Coordinates of N, CA and C in Angstrom, one line a residue:
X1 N -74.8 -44.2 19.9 CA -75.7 -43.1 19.9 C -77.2 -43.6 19.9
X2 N -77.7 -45.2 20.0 CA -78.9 -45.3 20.2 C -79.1 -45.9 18.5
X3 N -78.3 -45.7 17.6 CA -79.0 -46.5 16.9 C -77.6 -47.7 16.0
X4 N -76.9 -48.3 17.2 CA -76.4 -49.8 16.5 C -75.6 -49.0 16.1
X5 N -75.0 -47.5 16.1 CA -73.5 -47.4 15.3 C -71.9 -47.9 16.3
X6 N -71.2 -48.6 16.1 CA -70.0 -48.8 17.0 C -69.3 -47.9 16.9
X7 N -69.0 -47.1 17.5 CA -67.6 -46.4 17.2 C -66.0 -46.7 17.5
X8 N -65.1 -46.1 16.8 CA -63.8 -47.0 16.2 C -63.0 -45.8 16.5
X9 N -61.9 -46.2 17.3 CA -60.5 -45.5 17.3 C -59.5 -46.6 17.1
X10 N -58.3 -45.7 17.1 CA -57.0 -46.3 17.0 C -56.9 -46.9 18.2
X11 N -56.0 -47.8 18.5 CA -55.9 -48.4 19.6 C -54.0 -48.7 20.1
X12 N -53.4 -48.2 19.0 CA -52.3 -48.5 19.1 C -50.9 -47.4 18.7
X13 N -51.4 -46.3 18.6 CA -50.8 -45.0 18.5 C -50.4 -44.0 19.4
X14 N -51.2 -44.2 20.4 CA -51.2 -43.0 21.3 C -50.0 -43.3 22.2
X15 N -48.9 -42.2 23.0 CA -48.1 -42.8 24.1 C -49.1 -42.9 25.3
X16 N -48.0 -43.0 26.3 CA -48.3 -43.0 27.7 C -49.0 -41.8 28.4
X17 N -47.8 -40.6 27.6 CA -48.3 -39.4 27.8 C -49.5 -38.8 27.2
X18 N -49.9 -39.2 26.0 CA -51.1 -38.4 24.9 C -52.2 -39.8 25.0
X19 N -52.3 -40.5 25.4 CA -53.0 -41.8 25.2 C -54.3 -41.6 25.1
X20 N -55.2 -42.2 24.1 CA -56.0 -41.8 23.7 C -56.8 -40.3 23.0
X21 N -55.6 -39.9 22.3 CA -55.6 -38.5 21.5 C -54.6 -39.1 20.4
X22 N -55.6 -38.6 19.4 CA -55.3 -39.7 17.8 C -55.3 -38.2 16.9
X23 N -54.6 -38.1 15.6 CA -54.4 -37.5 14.6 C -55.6 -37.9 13.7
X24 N -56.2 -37.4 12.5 CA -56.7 -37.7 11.6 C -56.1 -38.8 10.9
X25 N -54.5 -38.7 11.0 CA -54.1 -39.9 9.7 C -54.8 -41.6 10.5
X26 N -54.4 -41.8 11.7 CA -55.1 -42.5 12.2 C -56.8 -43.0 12.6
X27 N -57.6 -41.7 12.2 CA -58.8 -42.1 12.1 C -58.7 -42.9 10.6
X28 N -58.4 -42.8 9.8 CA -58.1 -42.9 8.6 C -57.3 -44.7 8.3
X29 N -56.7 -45.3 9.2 CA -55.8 -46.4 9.0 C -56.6 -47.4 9.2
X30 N -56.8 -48.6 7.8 CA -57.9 -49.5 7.9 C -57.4 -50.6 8.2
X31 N -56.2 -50.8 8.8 CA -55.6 -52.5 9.5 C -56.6 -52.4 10.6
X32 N -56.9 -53.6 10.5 CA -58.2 -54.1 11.7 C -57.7 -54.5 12.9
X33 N -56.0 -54.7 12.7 CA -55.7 -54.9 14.1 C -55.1 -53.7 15.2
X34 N -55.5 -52.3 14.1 CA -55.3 -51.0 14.7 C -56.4 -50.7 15.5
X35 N -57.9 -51.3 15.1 CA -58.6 -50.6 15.4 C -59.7 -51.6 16.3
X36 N -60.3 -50.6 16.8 CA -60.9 -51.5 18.1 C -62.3 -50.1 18.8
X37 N -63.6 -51.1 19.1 CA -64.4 -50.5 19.5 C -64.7 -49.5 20.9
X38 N -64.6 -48.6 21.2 CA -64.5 -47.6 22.1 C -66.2 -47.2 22.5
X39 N -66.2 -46.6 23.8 CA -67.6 -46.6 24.0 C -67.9 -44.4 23.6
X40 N -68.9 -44.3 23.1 CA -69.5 -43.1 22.8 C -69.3 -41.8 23.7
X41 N -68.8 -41.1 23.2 CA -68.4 -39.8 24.2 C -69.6 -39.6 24.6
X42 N -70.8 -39.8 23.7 CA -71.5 -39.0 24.0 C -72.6 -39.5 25.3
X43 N -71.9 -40.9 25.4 CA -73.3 -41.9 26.3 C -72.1 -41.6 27.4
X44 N -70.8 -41.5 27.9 CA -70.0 -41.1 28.7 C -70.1 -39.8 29.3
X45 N -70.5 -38.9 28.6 CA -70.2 -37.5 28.9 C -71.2 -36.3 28.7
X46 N -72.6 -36.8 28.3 CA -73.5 -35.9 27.7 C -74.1 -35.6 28.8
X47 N -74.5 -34.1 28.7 CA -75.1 -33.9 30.3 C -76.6 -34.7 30.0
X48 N -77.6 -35.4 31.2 CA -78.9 -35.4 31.2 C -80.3 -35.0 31.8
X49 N -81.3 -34.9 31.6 CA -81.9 -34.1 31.9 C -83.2 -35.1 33.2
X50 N -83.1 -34.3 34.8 CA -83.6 -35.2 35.3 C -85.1 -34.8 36.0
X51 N -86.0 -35.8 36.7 CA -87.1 -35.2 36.9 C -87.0 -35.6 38.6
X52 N -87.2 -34.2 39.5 CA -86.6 -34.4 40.9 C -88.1 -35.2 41.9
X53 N -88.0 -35.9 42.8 CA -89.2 -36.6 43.6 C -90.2 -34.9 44.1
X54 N -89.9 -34.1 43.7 CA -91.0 -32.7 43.6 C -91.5 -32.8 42.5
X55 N -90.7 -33.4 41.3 CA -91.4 -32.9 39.7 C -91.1 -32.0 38.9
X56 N -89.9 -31.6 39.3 CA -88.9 -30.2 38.9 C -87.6 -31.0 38.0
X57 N -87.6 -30.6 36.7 CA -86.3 -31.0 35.9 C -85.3 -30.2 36.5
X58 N -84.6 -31.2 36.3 CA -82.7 -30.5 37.0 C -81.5 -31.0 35.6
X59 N -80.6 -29.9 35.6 CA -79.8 -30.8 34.2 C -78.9 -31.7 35.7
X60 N -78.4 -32.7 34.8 CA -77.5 -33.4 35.7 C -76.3 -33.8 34.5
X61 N -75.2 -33.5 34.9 CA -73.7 -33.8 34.6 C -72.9 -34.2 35.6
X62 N -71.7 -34.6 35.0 CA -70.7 -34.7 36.3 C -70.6 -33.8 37.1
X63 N -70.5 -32.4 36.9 CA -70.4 -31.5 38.0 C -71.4 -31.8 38.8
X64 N -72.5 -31.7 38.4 CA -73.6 -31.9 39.3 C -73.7 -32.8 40.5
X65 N -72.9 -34.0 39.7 CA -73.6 -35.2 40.6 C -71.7 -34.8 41.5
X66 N -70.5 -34.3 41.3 CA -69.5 -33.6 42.4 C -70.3 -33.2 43.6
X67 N -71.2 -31.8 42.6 CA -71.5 -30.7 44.0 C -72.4 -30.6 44.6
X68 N -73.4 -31.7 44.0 CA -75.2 -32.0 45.0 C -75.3 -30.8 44.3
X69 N -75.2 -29.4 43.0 CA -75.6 -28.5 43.1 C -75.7 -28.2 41.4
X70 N -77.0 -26.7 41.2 CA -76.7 -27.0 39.3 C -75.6 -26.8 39.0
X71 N -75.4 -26.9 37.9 CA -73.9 -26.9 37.1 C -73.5 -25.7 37.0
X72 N -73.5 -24.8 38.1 CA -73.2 -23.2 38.0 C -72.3 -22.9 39.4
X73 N -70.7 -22.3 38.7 CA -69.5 -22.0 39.7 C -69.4 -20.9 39.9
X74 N -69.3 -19.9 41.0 CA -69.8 -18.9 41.0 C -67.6 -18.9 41.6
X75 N -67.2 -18.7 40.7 CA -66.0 -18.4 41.1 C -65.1 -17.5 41.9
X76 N -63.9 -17.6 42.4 CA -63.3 -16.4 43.2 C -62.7 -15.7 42.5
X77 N -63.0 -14.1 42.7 CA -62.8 -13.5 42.1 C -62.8 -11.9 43.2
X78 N -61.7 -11.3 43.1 CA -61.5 -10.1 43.8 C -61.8 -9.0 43.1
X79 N -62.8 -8.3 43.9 CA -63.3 -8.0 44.7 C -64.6 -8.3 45.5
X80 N -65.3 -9.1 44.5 CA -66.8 -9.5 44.2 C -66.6 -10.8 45.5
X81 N -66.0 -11.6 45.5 CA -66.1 -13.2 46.5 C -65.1 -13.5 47.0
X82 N -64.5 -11.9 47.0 CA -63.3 -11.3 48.6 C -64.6 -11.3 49.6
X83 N -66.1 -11.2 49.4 CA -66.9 -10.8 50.5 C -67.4 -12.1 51.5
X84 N -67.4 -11.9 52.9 CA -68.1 -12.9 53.4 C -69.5 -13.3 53.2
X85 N -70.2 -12.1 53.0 CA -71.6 -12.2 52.7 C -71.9 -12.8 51.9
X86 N -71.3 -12.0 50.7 CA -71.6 -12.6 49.4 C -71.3 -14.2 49.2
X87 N -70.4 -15.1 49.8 CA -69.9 -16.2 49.5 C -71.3 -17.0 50.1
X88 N -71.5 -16.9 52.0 CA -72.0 -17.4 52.2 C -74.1 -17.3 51.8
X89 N -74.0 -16.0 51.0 CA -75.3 -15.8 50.3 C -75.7 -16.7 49.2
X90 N -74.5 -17.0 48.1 CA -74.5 -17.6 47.6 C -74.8 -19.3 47.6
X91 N -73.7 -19.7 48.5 CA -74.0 -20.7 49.5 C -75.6 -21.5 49.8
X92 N -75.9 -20.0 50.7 CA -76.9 -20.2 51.5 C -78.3 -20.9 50.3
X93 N -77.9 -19.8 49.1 CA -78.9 -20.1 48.2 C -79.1 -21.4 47.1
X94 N -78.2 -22.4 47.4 CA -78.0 -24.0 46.5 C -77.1 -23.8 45.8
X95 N -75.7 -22.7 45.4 CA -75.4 -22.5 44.5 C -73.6 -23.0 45.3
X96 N -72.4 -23.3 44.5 CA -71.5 -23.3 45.3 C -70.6 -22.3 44.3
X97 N -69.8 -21.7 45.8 CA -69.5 -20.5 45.9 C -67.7 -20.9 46.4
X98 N -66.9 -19.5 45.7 CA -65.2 -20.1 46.0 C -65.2 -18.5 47.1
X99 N -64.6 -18.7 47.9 CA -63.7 -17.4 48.6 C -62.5 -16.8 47.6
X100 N -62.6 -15.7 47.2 CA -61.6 -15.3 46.7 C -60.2 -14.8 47.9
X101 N -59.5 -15.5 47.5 CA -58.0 -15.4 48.6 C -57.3 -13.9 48.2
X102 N -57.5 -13.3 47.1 CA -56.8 -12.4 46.9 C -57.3 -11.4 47.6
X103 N -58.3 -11.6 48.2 CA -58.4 -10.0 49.3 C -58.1 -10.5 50.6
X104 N -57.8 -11.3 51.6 CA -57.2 -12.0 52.5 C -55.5 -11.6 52.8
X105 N -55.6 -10.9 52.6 CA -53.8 -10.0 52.8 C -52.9 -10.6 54.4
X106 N -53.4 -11.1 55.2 CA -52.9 -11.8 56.4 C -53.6 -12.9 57.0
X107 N -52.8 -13.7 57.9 CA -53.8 -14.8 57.8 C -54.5 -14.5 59.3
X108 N -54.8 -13.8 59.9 CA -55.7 -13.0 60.9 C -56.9 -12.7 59.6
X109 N -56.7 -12.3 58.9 CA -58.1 -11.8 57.8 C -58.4 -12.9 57.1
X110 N -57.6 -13.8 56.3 CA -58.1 -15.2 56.0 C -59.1 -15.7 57.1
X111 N -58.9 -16.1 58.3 CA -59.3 -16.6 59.5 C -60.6 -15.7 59.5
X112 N -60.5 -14.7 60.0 CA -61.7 -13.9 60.3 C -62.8 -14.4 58.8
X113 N -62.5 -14.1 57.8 CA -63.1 -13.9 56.8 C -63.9 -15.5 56.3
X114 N -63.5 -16.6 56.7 CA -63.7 -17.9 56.8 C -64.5 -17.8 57.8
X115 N -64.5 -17.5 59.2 CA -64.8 -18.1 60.0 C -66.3 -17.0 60.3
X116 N -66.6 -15.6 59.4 CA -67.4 -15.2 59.3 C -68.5 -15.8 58.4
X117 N -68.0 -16.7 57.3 CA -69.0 -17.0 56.3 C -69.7 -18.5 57.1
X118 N -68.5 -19.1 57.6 CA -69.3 -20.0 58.5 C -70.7 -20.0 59.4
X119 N -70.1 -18.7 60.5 CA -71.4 -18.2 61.3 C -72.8 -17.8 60.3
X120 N -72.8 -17.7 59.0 CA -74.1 -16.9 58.2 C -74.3 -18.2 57.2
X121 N -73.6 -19.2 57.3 CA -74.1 -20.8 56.4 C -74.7 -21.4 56.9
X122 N -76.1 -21.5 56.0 CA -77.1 -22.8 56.6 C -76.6 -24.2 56.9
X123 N -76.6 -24.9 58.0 CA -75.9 -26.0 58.6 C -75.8 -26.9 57.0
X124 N -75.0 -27.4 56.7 CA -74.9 -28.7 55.8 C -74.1 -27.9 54.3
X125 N -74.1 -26.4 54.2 CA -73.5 -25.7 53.1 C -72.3 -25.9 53.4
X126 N -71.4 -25.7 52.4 CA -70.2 -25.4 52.2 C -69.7 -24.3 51.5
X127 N -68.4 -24.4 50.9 CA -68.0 -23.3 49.5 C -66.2 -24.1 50.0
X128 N -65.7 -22.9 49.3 CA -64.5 -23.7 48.4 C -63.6 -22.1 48.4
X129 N -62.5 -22.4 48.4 CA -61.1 -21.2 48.6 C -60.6 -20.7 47.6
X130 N -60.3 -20.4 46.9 CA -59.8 -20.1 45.3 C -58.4 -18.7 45.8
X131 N -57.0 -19.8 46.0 CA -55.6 -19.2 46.3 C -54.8 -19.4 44.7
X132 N -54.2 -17.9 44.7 CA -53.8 -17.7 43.7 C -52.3 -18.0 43.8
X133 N -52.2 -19.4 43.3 CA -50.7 -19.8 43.1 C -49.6 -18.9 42.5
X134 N -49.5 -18.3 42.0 CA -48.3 -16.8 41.4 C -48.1 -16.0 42.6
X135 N -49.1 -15.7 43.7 CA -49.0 -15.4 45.0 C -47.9 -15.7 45.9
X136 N -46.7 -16.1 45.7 CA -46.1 -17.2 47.0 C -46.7 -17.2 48.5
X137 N -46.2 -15.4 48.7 CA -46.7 -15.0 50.4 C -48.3 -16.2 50.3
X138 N -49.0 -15.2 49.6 CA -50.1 -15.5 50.1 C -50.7 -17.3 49.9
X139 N -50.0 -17.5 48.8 CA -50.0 -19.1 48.7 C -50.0 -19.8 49.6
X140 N -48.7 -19.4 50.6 CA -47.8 -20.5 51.5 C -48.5 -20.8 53.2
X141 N -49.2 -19.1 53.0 CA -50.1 -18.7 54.5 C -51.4 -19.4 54.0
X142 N -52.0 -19.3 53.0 CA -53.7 -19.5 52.9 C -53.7 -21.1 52.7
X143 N -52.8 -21.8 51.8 CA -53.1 -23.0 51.7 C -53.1 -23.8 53.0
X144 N -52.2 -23.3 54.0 CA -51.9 -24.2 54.9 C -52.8 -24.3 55.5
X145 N -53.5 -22.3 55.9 CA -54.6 -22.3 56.8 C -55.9 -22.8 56.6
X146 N -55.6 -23.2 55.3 CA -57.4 -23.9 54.2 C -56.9 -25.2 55.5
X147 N -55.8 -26.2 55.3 CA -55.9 -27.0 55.5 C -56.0 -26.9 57.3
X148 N -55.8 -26.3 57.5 CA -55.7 -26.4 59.0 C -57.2 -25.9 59.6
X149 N -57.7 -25.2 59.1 CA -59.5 -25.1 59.5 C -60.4 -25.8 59.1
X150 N -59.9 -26.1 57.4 CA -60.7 -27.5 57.7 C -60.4 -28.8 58.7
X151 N -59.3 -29.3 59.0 CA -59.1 -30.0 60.0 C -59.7 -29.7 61.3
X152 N -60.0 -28.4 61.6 CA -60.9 -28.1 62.8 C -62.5 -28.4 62.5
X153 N -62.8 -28.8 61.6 CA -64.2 -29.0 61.6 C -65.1 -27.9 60.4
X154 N -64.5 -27.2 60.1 CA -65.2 -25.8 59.2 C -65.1 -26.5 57.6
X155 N -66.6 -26.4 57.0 CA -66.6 -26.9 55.7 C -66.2 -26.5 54.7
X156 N -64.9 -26.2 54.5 CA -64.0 -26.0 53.1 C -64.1 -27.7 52.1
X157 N -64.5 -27.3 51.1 CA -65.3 -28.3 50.3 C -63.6 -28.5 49.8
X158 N -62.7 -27.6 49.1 CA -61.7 -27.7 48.1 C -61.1 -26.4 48.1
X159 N -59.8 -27.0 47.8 CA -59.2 -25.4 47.3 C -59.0 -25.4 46.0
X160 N -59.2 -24.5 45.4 CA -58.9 -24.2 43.6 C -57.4 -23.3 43.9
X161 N -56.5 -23.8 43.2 CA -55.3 -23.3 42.6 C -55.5 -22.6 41.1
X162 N -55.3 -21.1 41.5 CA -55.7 -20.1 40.8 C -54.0 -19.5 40.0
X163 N -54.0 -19.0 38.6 CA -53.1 -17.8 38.4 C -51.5 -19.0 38.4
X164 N -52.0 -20.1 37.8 CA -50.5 -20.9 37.2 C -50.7 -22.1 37.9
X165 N -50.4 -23.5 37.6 CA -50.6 -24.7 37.4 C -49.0 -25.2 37.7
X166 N -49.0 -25.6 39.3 CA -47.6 -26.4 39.5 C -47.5 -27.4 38.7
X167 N -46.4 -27.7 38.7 CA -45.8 -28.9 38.5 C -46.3 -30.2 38.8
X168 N -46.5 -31.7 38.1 CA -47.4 -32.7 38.6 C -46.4 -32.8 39.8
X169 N -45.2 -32.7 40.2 CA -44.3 -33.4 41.3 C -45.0 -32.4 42.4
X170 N -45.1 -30.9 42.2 CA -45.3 -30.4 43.2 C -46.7 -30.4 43.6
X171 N -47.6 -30.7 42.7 CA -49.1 -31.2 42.8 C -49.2 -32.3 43.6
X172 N -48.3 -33.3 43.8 CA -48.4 -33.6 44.1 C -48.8 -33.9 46.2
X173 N -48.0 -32.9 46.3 CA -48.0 -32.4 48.2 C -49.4 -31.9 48.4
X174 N -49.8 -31.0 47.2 CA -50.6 -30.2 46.9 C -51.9 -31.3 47.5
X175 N -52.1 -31.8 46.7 CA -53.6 -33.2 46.1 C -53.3 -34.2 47.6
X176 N -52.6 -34.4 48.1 CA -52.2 -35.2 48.9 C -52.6 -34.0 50.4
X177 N -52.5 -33.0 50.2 CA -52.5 -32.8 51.6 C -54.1 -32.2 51.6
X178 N -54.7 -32.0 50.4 CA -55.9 -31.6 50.6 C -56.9 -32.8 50.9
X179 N -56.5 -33.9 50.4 CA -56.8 -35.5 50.8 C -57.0 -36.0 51.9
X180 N -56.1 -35.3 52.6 CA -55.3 -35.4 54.1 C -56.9 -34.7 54.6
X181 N -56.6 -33.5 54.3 CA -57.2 -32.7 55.3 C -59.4 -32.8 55.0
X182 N -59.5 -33.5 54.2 CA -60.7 -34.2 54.0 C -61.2 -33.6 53.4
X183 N -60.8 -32.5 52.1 CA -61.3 -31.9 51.1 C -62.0 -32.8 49.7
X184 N -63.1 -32.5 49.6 CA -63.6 -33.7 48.4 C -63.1 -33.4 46.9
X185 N -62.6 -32.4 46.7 CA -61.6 -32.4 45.6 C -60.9 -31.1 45.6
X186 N -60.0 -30.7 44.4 CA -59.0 -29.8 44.2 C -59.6 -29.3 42.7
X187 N -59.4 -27.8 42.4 CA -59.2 -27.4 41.6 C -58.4 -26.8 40.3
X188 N -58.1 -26.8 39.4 CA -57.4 -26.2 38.8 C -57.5 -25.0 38.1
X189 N -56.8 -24.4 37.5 CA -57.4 -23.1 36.3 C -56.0 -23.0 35.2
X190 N -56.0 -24.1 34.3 CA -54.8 -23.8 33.7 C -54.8 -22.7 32.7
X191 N -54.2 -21.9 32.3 CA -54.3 -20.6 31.1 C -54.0 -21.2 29.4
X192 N -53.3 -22.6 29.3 CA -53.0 -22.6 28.3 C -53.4 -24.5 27.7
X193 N -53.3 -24.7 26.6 CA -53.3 -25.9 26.6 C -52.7 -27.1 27.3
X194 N -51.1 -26.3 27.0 CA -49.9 -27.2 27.9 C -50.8 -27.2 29.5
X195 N -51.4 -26.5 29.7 CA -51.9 -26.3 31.7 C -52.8 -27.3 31.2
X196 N -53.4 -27.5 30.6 CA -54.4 -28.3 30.8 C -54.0 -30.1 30.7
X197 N -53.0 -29.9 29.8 CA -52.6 -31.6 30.1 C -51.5 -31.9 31.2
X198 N -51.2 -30.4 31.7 CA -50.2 -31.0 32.8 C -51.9 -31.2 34.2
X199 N -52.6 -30.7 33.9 CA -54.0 -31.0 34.7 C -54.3 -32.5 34.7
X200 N -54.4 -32.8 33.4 CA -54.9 -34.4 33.0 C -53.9 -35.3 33.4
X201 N -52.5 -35.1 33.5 CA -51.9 -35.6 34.0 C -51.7 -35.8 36.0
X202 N -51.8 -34.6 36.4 CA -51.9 -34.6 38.0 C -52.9 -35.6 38.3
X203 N -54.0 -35.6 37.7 CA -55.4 -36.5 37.6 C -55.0 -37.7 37.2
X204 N -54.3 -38.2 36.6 CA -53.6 -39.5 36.4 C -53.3 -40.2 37.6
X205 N -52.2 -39.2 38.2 CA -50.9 -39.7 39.1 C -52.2 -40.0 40.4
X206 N -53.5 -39.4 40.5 CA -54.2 -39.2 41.7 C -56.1 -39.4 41.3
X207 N -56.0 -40.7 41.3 CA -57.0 -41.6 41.0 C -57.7 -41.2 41.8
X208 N -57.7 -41.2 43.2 CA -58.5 -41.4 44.2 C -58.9 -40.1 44.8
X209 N -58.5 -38.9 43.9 CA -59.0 -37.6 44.1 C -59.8 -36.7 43.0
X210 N -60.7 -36.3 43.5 CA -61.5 -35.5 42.4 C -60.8 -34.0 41.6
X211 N -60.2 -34.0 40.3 CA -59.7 -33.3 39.7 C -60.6 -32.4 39.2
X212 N -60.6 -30.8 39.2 CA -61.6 -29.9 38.4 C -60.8 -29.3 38.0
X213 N -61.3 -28.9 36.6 CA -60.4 -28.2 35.5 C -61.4 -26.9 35.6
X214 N -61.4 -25.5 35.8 CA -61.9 -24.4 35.3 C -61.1 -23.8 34.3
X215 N -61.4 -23.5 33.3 CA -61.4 -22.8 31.7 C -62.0 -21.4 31.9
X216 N -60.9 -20.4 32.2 CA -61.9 -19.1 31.8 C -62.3 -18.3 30.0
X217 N -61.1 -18.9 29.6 CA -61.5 -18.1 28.2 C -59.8 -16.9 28.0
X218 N -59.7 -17.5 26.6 CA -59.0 -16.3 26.2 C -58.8 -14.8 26.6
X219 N -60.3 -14.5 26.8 CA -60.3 -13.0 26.9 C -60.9 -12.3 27.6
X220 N -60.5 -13.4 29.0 CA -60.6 -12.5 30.5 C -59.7 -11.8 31.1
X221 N -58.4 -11.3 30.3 CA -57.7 -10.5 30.6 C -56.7 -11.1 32.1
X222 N -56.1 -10.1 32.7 CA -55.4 -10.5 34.0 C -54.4 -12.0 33.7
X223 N -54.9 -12.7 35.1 CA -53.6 -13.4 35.0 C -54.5 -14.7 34.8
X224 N -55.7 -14.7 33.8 CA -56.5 -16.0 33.2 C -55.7 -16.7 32.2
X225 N -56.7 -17.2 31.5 CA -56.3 -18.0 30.0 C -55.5 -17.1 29.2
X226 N -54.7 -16.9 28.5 CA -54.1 -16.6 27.4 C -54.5 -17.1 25.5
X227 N -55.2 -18.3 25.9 CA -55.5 -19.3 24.6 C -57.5 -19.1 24.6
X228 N -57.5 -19.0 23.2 CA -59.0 -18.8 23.3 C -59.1 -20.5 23.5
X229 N -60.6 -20.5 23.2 CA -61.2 -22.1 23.8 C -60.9 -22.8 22.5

């Protein structure tokens, strides 16, 4: 933290699966050969505050330094970023922006609805797809078509997997084909704690792809979180 404190975890507790997530009794256990110096969450993970070649502070975190953009996700969400306008307004304005898939009912309207926000994006914008996995139909049609326009050239940044958290095996086609199709990362939205370590784990298996976790909160109702924060 800046002033000479080392900080100390266990080093010999955790499995394969939980690794590095420790109980109290183990902050607690004073064999020296348990324990071992770890570097500061907080010099790892704290957002900082920066000054841009205009002279304008910007916060910068990891999100930031992901999306070239502030740390603000303007999520898909139906009815509101079902809109073409709205996605690409957002866009347009430094902000990144998801398509919401759940108003996209065929993939003629997927298509149109993509390829309208394109025509109204300032050259070099992007945005990002947000398909709601509990969907099958619409799963099976939109994921493909994410992947197949972006392979034509059209800037789909990621898709976020919305409304349930496959499987790491089936994540795995998932992460791999968005890789494939030159998407700079994938999203998640797990509802529960278990979602969230089957998240940290997909992120394991796939080093070489940018994993995002979205957390809506206990008490957004629908088919969100279930668990408060």
């Amino acid at each position: 933290d800046g002033h000479g404190v080392q900080y100390i975890s266990a080093c010999s507790y955790a499995s394969d699966e939980h690794r590095g997530i420790f109980s109290k009794g183990y902050l607690f256990d004073s064999r020296p050969e348990c324990l071992k110096p770890t570097e500061s969450w907080y010099k790892l993970y704290a957002p900082n505050v920066l000054r841009s070649s205009e002279g304008e502070l910007k916060l910068e975190n990891r999100l930031t330094r992901l999306l070239g953009r502030p740390p603000v996700l303007t999520a898909g969400m139906t009815p509101t970023t079902a809109s073409p306008q709205i996605v690409a307004a957002i866009a347009n304005a430094g902000y990144h922006a998801e398509l919401a898939g759940g108003g996209q009912n065929t993939p003629a309207k997927f298509r149109a609805t993509v390829e309208e926000i394109v025509r109204n994006l300032i050259p070099g914008c992007g945005f990002s797809v947000n398909i709601m996995y509990l969907n099958a139909r619409q799963w099976s049609f939109q994921f493909d078509l994410a992947q197949k326009l972006r392979l034509e050239g059209l800037p789909i940044e990621s898709v976020t997997v919305a409304a349930g958290v496959p499987s790491p095996e089936k994540s795995d086609d998932i992460v791999r084909a968005c890789r494939h199709s030159g998407m700079r990362f994938i999203s998640f939205k797990p509802g529960s704690e278990n979602g969230i370590r089957t998240c940290i784990e997909i992120a394991q298996r796939h080093a070489d792809m940018t994993i995002v976790i979205q957390w809506t909160g206990g008490r957004a109702g629908g088919h969100h979180s279930f668990e408060d924060f």
